[in-house]
Coordinates of C-alpha atoms and ligand atoms in Angstrom, one line a residue:
X1 CA 118.2 -74.4 11.3
X2 CA 122.0 -74.6 11.6
X3 CA 124.4 -72.3 13.4
X4 CA 127.1 -73.0 10.8
X5 CA 127.9 -70.1 8.4
X6 CA 125.9 -70.7 5.2
X7 CA 128.3 -70.3 2.3
X8 CA 127.8 -69.9 -1.4
X9 CA 130.9 -70.2 -3.5
X10 CA 131.6 -69.0 -7.1
X11 CA 134.5 -70.5 -9.0
X12 CA 135.1 -74.2 -8.7
X13 CA 138.3 -74.5 -10.7
X14 CA 141.9 -75.3 -9.7
X15 CA 141.9 -73.3 -6.4
X16 CA 138.1 -73.2 -5.9
X17 CA 138.0 -76.9 -5.3
X18 CA 140.3 -76.6 -2.3
X19 CA 138.3 -73.7 -0.9
X20 CA 135.0 -75.7 -1.3
X21 CA 136.4 -78.7 0.5
X22 CA 137.6 -76.6 3.5
X23 CA 134.6 -74.2 3.6
X24 CA 132.2 -77.2 3.6
X25 CA 134.2 -78.4 6.7
X26 CA 134.4 -75.1 8.7
X27 CA 130.9 -73.9 7.5
X28 CA 128.0 -75.2 5.5
X29 CA 128.4 -75.0 1.7
X30 CA 124.8 -74.4 0.7
X31 CA 125.4 -73.2 -2.9
X32 CA 128.1 -73.6 -5.5
X33 CA 128.3 -71.7 -8.8
X34 CA 130.4 -72.0 -11.9
X35 CA 130.1 -71.1 -15.6
X36 CA 131.4 -74.5 -16.6
X37 CA 128.7 -77.2 -17.0
X38 CA 131.2 -80.2 -16.4
X39 CA 132.3 -78.5 -13.1
X40 CA 128.7 -78.0 -12.0
X41 CA 128.0 -81.7 -12.7
X42 CA 131.1 -82.8 -10.8
X43 CA 130.2 -80.6 -7.8
X44 CA 126.6 -81.7 -7.7
X45 CA 128.0 -85.2 -7.1
X46 CA 130.6 -84.1 -4.6
X47 CA 128.2 -81.9 -2.6
X48 CA 124.7 -83.4 -3.0
X49 CA 123.2 -81.2 -0.4
X50 CA 124.3 -77.9 -2.1
X51 CA 122.3 -76.1 -4.7
X52 CA 124.3 -75.8 -8.0
X53 CA 124.0 -73.0 -10.5
X54 CA 125.7 -71.2 -13.3
X55 CA 124.0 -67.9 -12.4
X56 CA 125.9 -65.9 -9.8
X57 CA 123.0 -63.5 -9.3
X58 CA 120.7 -66.4 -8.4
X59 CA 123.1 -67.6 -5.7
X60 CA 123.7 -64.2 -4.3
X61 CA 119.9 -63.6 -3.9
X62 CA 119.3 -66.8 -2.0
X63 CA 118.1 -66.5 1.6
X64 CA 120.2 -69.5 2.7
X65 CA 123.5 -67.8 1.8
X66 CA 125.2 -65.6 4.6
X67 CA 128.6 -65.3 2.9
X68 CA 129.9 -65.6 -0.6
X69 CA 133.3 -67.1 -1.4
X70 CA 134.8 -65.8 -4.7
X71 CA 137.4 -68.0 -6.5
X72 CA 137.2 -66.8 -10.0
X73 CA 139.9 -65.2 -12.1
X74 CA 141.3 -61.9 -10.8
X75 CA 139.6 -59.4 -13.2
X76 CA 136.2 -60.8 -12.0
X77 CA 136.8 -60.4 -8.3
X78 CA 135.8 -56.7 -8.0
X79 CA 132.5 -56.9 -9.9
X80 CA 131.4 -60.1 -8.2
X81 CA 132.4 -58.9 -4.7
X82 CA 130.6 -55.6 -5.2
X83 CA 127.3 -57.4 -6.1
X84 CA 127.7 -59.7 -3.1
X85 CA 128.3 -56.8 -0.7
X86 CA 125.4 -54.8 -2.2
X87 CA 123.2 -57.9 -1.6
X88 CA 124.2 -57.9 2.1
X89 CA 126.5 -60.9 2.0
X90 CA 129.8 -61.2 3.8
X91 CA 132.6 -61.8 1.3
X92 CA 135.7 -63.9 1.2
X93 CA 137.5 -63.1 -2.1
X94 CA 140.6 -64.6 -3.5
X95 CA 143.6 -62.3 -3.7
X96 CA 143.6 -59.6 -4.8
X97 CA 140.0 -58.4 -4.4
X98 CA 140.4 -55.7 -7.0
X99 CA 142.9 -54.6 -9.6
X100 CA 142.8 -50.9 -8.8
X101 CA 142.9 -48.9 -5.6
X102 CA 139.6 -47.0 -6.2
X103 CA 137.8 -50.3 -6.7
X104 CA 139.2 -51.7 -3.5
X105 CA 138.2 -48.5 -1.7
X106 CA 134.7 -48.9 -3.0
X107 CA 134.5 -52.5 -1.7
X108 CA 135.7 -51.3 1.7
X109 CA 133.2 -48.5 1.8
X110 CA 130.4 -51.0 0.9
X111 CA 131.5 -53.5 3.6
X112 CA 131.7 -50.7 6.2
X113 CA 128.3 -49.2 5.2
X114 CA 126.5 -52.6 5.4
X115 CA 128.5 -53.9 8.4
X116 CA 129.9 -56.8 6.5
X117 CA 133.1 -58.7 6.5
X118 CA 135.3 -58.4 3.4
X119 CA 138.3 -60.7 3.7
X120 CA 140.9 -61.1 0.9
X121 CA 142.4 -64.6 0.6
X122 CA 146.0 -63.8 1.5
X123 CA 146.7 -67.4 2.3
X124 CA 150.4 -67.0 3.4
X125 CA 149.4 -64.7 6.3
X126 CA 147.8 -67.8 7.9
X127 CA 150.8 -69.9 7.4
X128 CA 152.2 -70.9 10.9
X129 CA 155.7 -70.2 9.5
X130 CA 154.8 -66.7 8.5
X131 CA 153.4 -66.2 12.0
X132 CA 156.7 -67.4 13.5
X133 CA 158.6 -65.0 11.2
X134 CA 156.4 -62.2 12.4
X135 CA 157.0 -63.2 16.0
X136 CA 160.8 -63.1 15.4
X137 CA 160.7 -59.7 13.7
X138 CA 158.3 -58.1 16.3
X139 CA 160.3 -59.5 19.2
X140 CA 163.5 -57.8 17.7
X141 CA 165.2 -61.2 17.5
X142 CA 166.7 -60.3 14.1
X143 CA 167.5 -56.7 15.0
X144 CA 166.3 -54.0 12.6
X145 CA 165.1 -55.5 9.4
X146 CA 167.1 -54.3 6.5
X147 CA 166.2 -56.4 3.5
X148 CA 163.4 -58.8 2.7
X149 CA 163.4 -60.8 -0.5
X150 CA 161.1 -63.4 -2.0
X151 CA 161.8 -66.2 -4.6
X152 CA 158.6 -67.6 -6.1
X153 CA 159.7 -69.6 -9.1
X154 CA 158.6 -72.8 -10.8
X155 CA 157.9 -74.2 -14.3
X156 CA 154.1 -73.6 -14.6
X157 CA 151.2 -73.0 -13.9
X158 CA 151.1 -70.7 -16.9
X159 CA 148.3 -68.2 -16.6
X160 CA 146.6 -66.1 -19.3
X161 CA 144.4 -63.8 -17.1
X162 CA 147.1 -62.7 -14.5
X163 CA 150.8 -62.1 -14.9
X164 CA 153.4 -63.4 -12.5
X165 CA 153.2 -60.3 -10.4
X166 CA 149.5 -60.5 -9.9
X167 CA 149.4 -64.3 -9.6
X168 CA 152.6 -65.1 -7.6
X169 CA 153.8 -61.7 -6.3
X170 CA 150.7 -61.0 -4.4
X171 CA 151.6 -63.7 -1.9
X172 CA 155.1 -62.3 -1.1
X173 CA 153.8 -58.8 -1.2
X174 CA 151.2 -59.5 1.5
X175 CA 153.9 -61.0 3.7
X176 CA 156.5 -58.3 3.1
X177 CA 154.0 -55.6 3.9
X178 CA 152.8 -57.6 7.0
X179 CA 156.4 -57.9 8.3
X180 CA 157.6 -54.3 7.5
X181 CA 154.4 -52.3 8.2
X182 CA 155.7 -49.2 6.5
X183 CA 154.7 -47.1 3.5
X184 CA 156.3 -47.8 0.2
X185 CA 158.3 -44.8 -1.1
X186 CA 159.7 -46.3 -4.3
X187 CA 158.5 -49.2 -6.4
X188 CA 160.1 -50.6 -9.6
X189 CA 159.4 -53.7 -11.6
X190 CA 160.8 -55.2 -14.8
X191 CA 159.5 -58.2 -16.5
X192 CA 158.7 -59.8 -19.8
X193 CA 155.9 -61.7 -21.5
X194 CA 157.4 -64.6 -23.4
X195 CA 154.5 -66.9 -23.8
X196 CA 151.2 -65.0 -23.9
X197 CA 151.1 -61.5 -25.2
X198 CA 150.8 -58.9 -22.4
X199 CA 151.1 -61.4 -19.6
X200 CA 154.5 -61.2 -18.0
X201 CA 155.9 -64.7 -17.1
X202 CA 158.9 -63.3 -15.3
X203 CA 158.9 -60.3 -13.1
X204 CA 161.6 -58.7 -10.9
X205 CA 160.4 -56.2 -8.3
X206 CA 162.1 -53.7 -6.0
X207 CA 160.5 -51.8 -3.1
X208 CA 161.9 -49.2 -0.8
X209 CA 160.2 -48.2 2.5
X210 CA 160.2 -45.0 4.5
X211 CA 162.9 -46.0 6.9
X212 CA 165.2 -47.3 4.1
X213 CA 164.3 -51.0 4.3
X214 CA 164.3 -52.6 0.9
X215 CA 162.5 -55.6 -0.6
X216 CA 162.9 -57.6 -3.7
X217 CA 160.8 -60.3 -5.4
X218 CA 161.7 -62.7 -8.2
X219 CA 158.5 -64.1 -9.7
X220 CA 158.4 -66.6 -12.5
X221 CA 156.6 -69.6 -13.9
X222 CA 159.4 -70.0 -16.4
X223 CA 162.1 -71.4 -14.2
X224 CA 163.9 -74.7 -13.5
X225 CA 163.8 -74.3 -9.7
X226 CA 160.7 -74.7 -7.6
X227 CA 161.3 -72.0 -5.0
X228 CA 158.9 -70.7 -2.3
X229 CA 161.3 -68.8 -0.2
X230 CA 161.4 -65.6 1.8
X231 CA 164.6 -64.3 3.3
X232 CA 164.7 -61.6 6.0
X233 CA 168.0 -60.0 6.6
X234 CA 168.2 -58.3 10.0
X235 CA 171.0 -56.2 11.5
X236 CA 171.7 -58.9 14.1
X237 CA 170.4 -62.2 12.6
X238 CA 168.9 -63.5 9.4
X239 CA 165.9 -65.8 8.9
X240 CA 164.6 -67.8 5.9
X241 CA 161.1 -69.2 5.4
X242 CA 161.3 -72.1 2.9
X243 CA 158.0 -73.6 2.1
X244 CA 159.6 -76.4 0.1
X245 CA 161.1 -77.8 3.3
X246 CA 159.0 -80.4 5.1
X247 CA 160.2 -80.0 8.7
X248 CA 162.5 -77.0 8.6
X249 CA 160.2 -74.2 7.4
X250 CA 162.1 -71.5 9.3
X251 CA 165.9 -71.3 9.7
X252 CA 167.5 -68.6 11.8
X253 CA 171.1 -67.7 11.1
X254 CA 172.9 -66.0 13.9
X255 CA 175.1 -64.2 11.3
X256 CA 175.7 -60.5 10.9
X257 CA 178.3 -57.9 10.1
X258 CA 179.8 -56.1 13.1
X259 CA 182.4 -53.5 14.0
X260 CA 184.5 -54.8 16.9
X261 CA 186.2 -52.0 18.8
X262 CA 189.7 -53.3 17.8
X263 CA 189.0 -53.0 14.1
X264 CA 188.8 -49.2 14.1
X265 CA 185.6 -49.0 12.1
X266 CA 186.3 -51.9 9.8
X267 CA 183.4 -54.3 9.2
X268 CA 183.8 -57.9 10.1
X269 CA 181.3 -60.7 9.8
X270 CA 180.2 -62.9 12.6
X271 CA 178.8 -66.5 12.1
X272 CA 177.1 -68.2 15.0
X273 CA 174.5 -70.9 15.4
X274 CA 172.0 -71.9 12.9
X275 CA 168.7 -73.1 14.4
X276 CA 165.2 -74.0 13.3
X277 CA 162.3 -73.0 15.6
X278 CA 159.3 -75.4 15.8
X279 CA 156.5 -74.4 13.6
X280 CA 153.0 -76.1 14.0
X281 CA 152.0 -78.3 11.1
X282 CA 148.5 -76.8 10.7
X283 CA 147.0 -76.4 7.2
X284 CA 147.2 -72.7 6.3
X285 CA 144.0 -73.0 4.1
X286 CA 142.0 -74.3 7.0
X287 CA 143.3 -71.6 9.3
X288 CA 142.4 -69.0 6.7
X289 CA 138.9 -70.3 6.2
X290 CA 138.3 -70.7 10.0
X291 CA 139.5 -67.1 10.4
X292 CA 136.9 -65.8 8.0
X293 CA 134.1 -67.7 9.7
X294 CA 135.3 -66.4 13.1
X295 CA 135.3 -62.8 11.8
X296 CA 131.7 -63.1 10.6
X297 CA 130.5 -64.8 13.8
X298 CA 132.5 -62.8 16.3
X299 CA 132.8 -59.4 14.7
X300 CA 135.9 -57.6 13.4
X301 CA 137.7 -54.3 13.1
X302 CA 138.3 -54.3 9.3
X303 CA 142.1 -54.9 9.5
X304 CA 142.1 -57.6 6.8
X305 CA 140.5 -55.5 4.2
X306 CA 142.6 -52.5 4.9
X307 CA 145.8 -54.7 4.7
X308 CA 144.3 -55.9 1.4
X309 CA 144.0 -52.3 0.2
X310 CA 147.8 -51.8 0.8
X311 CA 148.5 -54.9 -1.3
X312 CA 146.4 -53.6 -4.2
X313 CA 148.2 -50.2 -3.8
X314 CA 151.6 -51.9 -4.0
X315 CA 150.5 -54.0 -7.0
X316 CA 149.3 -50.9 -8.8
X317 CA 152.6 -49.1 -8.2
X318 CA 154.6 -52.1 -9.4
X319 CA 152.3 -52.5 -12.5
X320 CA 152.8 -48.8 -13.4
X321 CA 156.5 -49.3 -13.3
X322 CA 156.3 -52.6 -15.2
X323 CA 154.3 -51.1 -18.0
X324 CA 156.7 -48.0 -18.0
Ligands
LIG1 N1 145.6 -68.6 -2.5 C1 146.2 -69.3 -3.3 O1 147.2 -70.0 -3.0 C2 145.7 -69.4 -4.7 C3 146.2 -70.5 -5.6 C4 145.8 -70.5 -6.9 C5 144.8 -69.6 -7.3 N2 144.4 -68.7 -6.5 C6 143.4 -67.7 -6.9 O2 142.1 -68.3 -7.1 C7 141.4 -67.7 -8.1 C8 140.9 -68.8 -9.1 O3 142.1 -69.3 -9.7 P1 142.0 -70.8 -10.3 O4 143.4 -71.2 -10.6 O5 141.1 -71.7 -9.5 O6 141.3 -70.5 -11.7 P2 140.5 -71.5 -12.7 O7 140.5 -70.8 -14.0 O8 141.0 -72.9 -12.5 O9 139.0 -71.4 -12.1 C9 138.2 -70.3 -12.2 C10 136.7 -70.8 -12.3 O10 135.9 -69.6 -12.2 C11 134.8 -69.8 -13.1 N3 134.2 -68.5 -13.4 C12 134.8 -67.4 -13.9 N4 134.0 -66.4 -14.0 C13 132.8 -66.8 -13.5 C14 131.5 -66.2 -13.3 N5 131.3 -64.9 -13.6 N6 130.5 -67.0 -12.8 C15 130.7 -68.3 -12.5 N7 131.9 -68.9 -12.7 C16 132.9 -68.2 -13.2 C17 135.4 -70.5 -14.3 O11 134.5 -71.2 -15.1 C18 136.4 -71.5 -13.7 O12 135.9 -72.7 -13.4 C19 142.3 -66.6 -8.7 O13 142.0 -65.4 -8.2 C20 143.7 -67.1 -8.3 O14 144.6 -66.0 -8.2 C21 144.8 -68.6 -5.2

């Protein structure tokens, strides 16, 4: 008998292999499941103590699974998460857990009814740099936040099941909503599918919030620059989270427009110090997986799944606009 959380994971592909490594560390990976025979063979060698199957229903029915981790393509998240919750298993599901608001609401209802944890894998929320950004915003260090924009560009990985909004934008969206904590009153998106029919490779998004704050995202896997950057423009200071930087993940610019009394209403700009607060070097994926285990073992208030619902709501609004 072990007191480690017993985990069954479905989806052992590109991202699933990272999740399996970490969940086997922070919990006990008792089952792994994938439709691909070569992956099942590979994982039976990597995790000799785990049961290996291609049949999700078999894994979900097993007594030695307390929680199910879902790392399959996005369209499969909702049906698999629903089966797992109906079978009484806690669920960690890669982002986003559903493609439509009513589906996400149904997952939340099932989790509440059965007293289970349902945690979407919004990895960036566990990034120490995002926590630092949130600290700066909440402490009023930047003044009122006016604009937040994300750049998530690269050449590849070219996906066929999810467009750039659903695959890349979901990361920035989760952080933007976490920082701003307001309702979206306007959402617009433009993009184009150049490589695979119906799958936009490049998407530009615009969001406006109740208080007038605005956000923008440039999402693309068809770009010469590898950018993983989020910029927050405050009334008093500006901050940048650049995940491509090794040591300087956050930079705060003491820069802002101001109206000195001797300029009779004219705007001037002020440029002060530029500094980089210390950000712990902890692995976001490990923090995320530990957080899930802690929620299951210590109880929770459902915040993560309700935040996940707001991300799905925003994705739905942007998709409606994208498809015109
Ligand atoms: N958090 C992050 O930073 C991050 C990064 C990359 C991908 N992801 C997410 O992870 C998920 C998986 O992405 P990926 O790149 O690993 O995809 P992938 O295609 O490499 O792997 C998916 C795997 O799921 C398996 N699969 C699909 N349906 C199945 C089913 N019904 N039963 C059993 N196996 C099934 C496939 O055989 C495949 O091996 C996606 O939701 C993606 O958005 C998250």
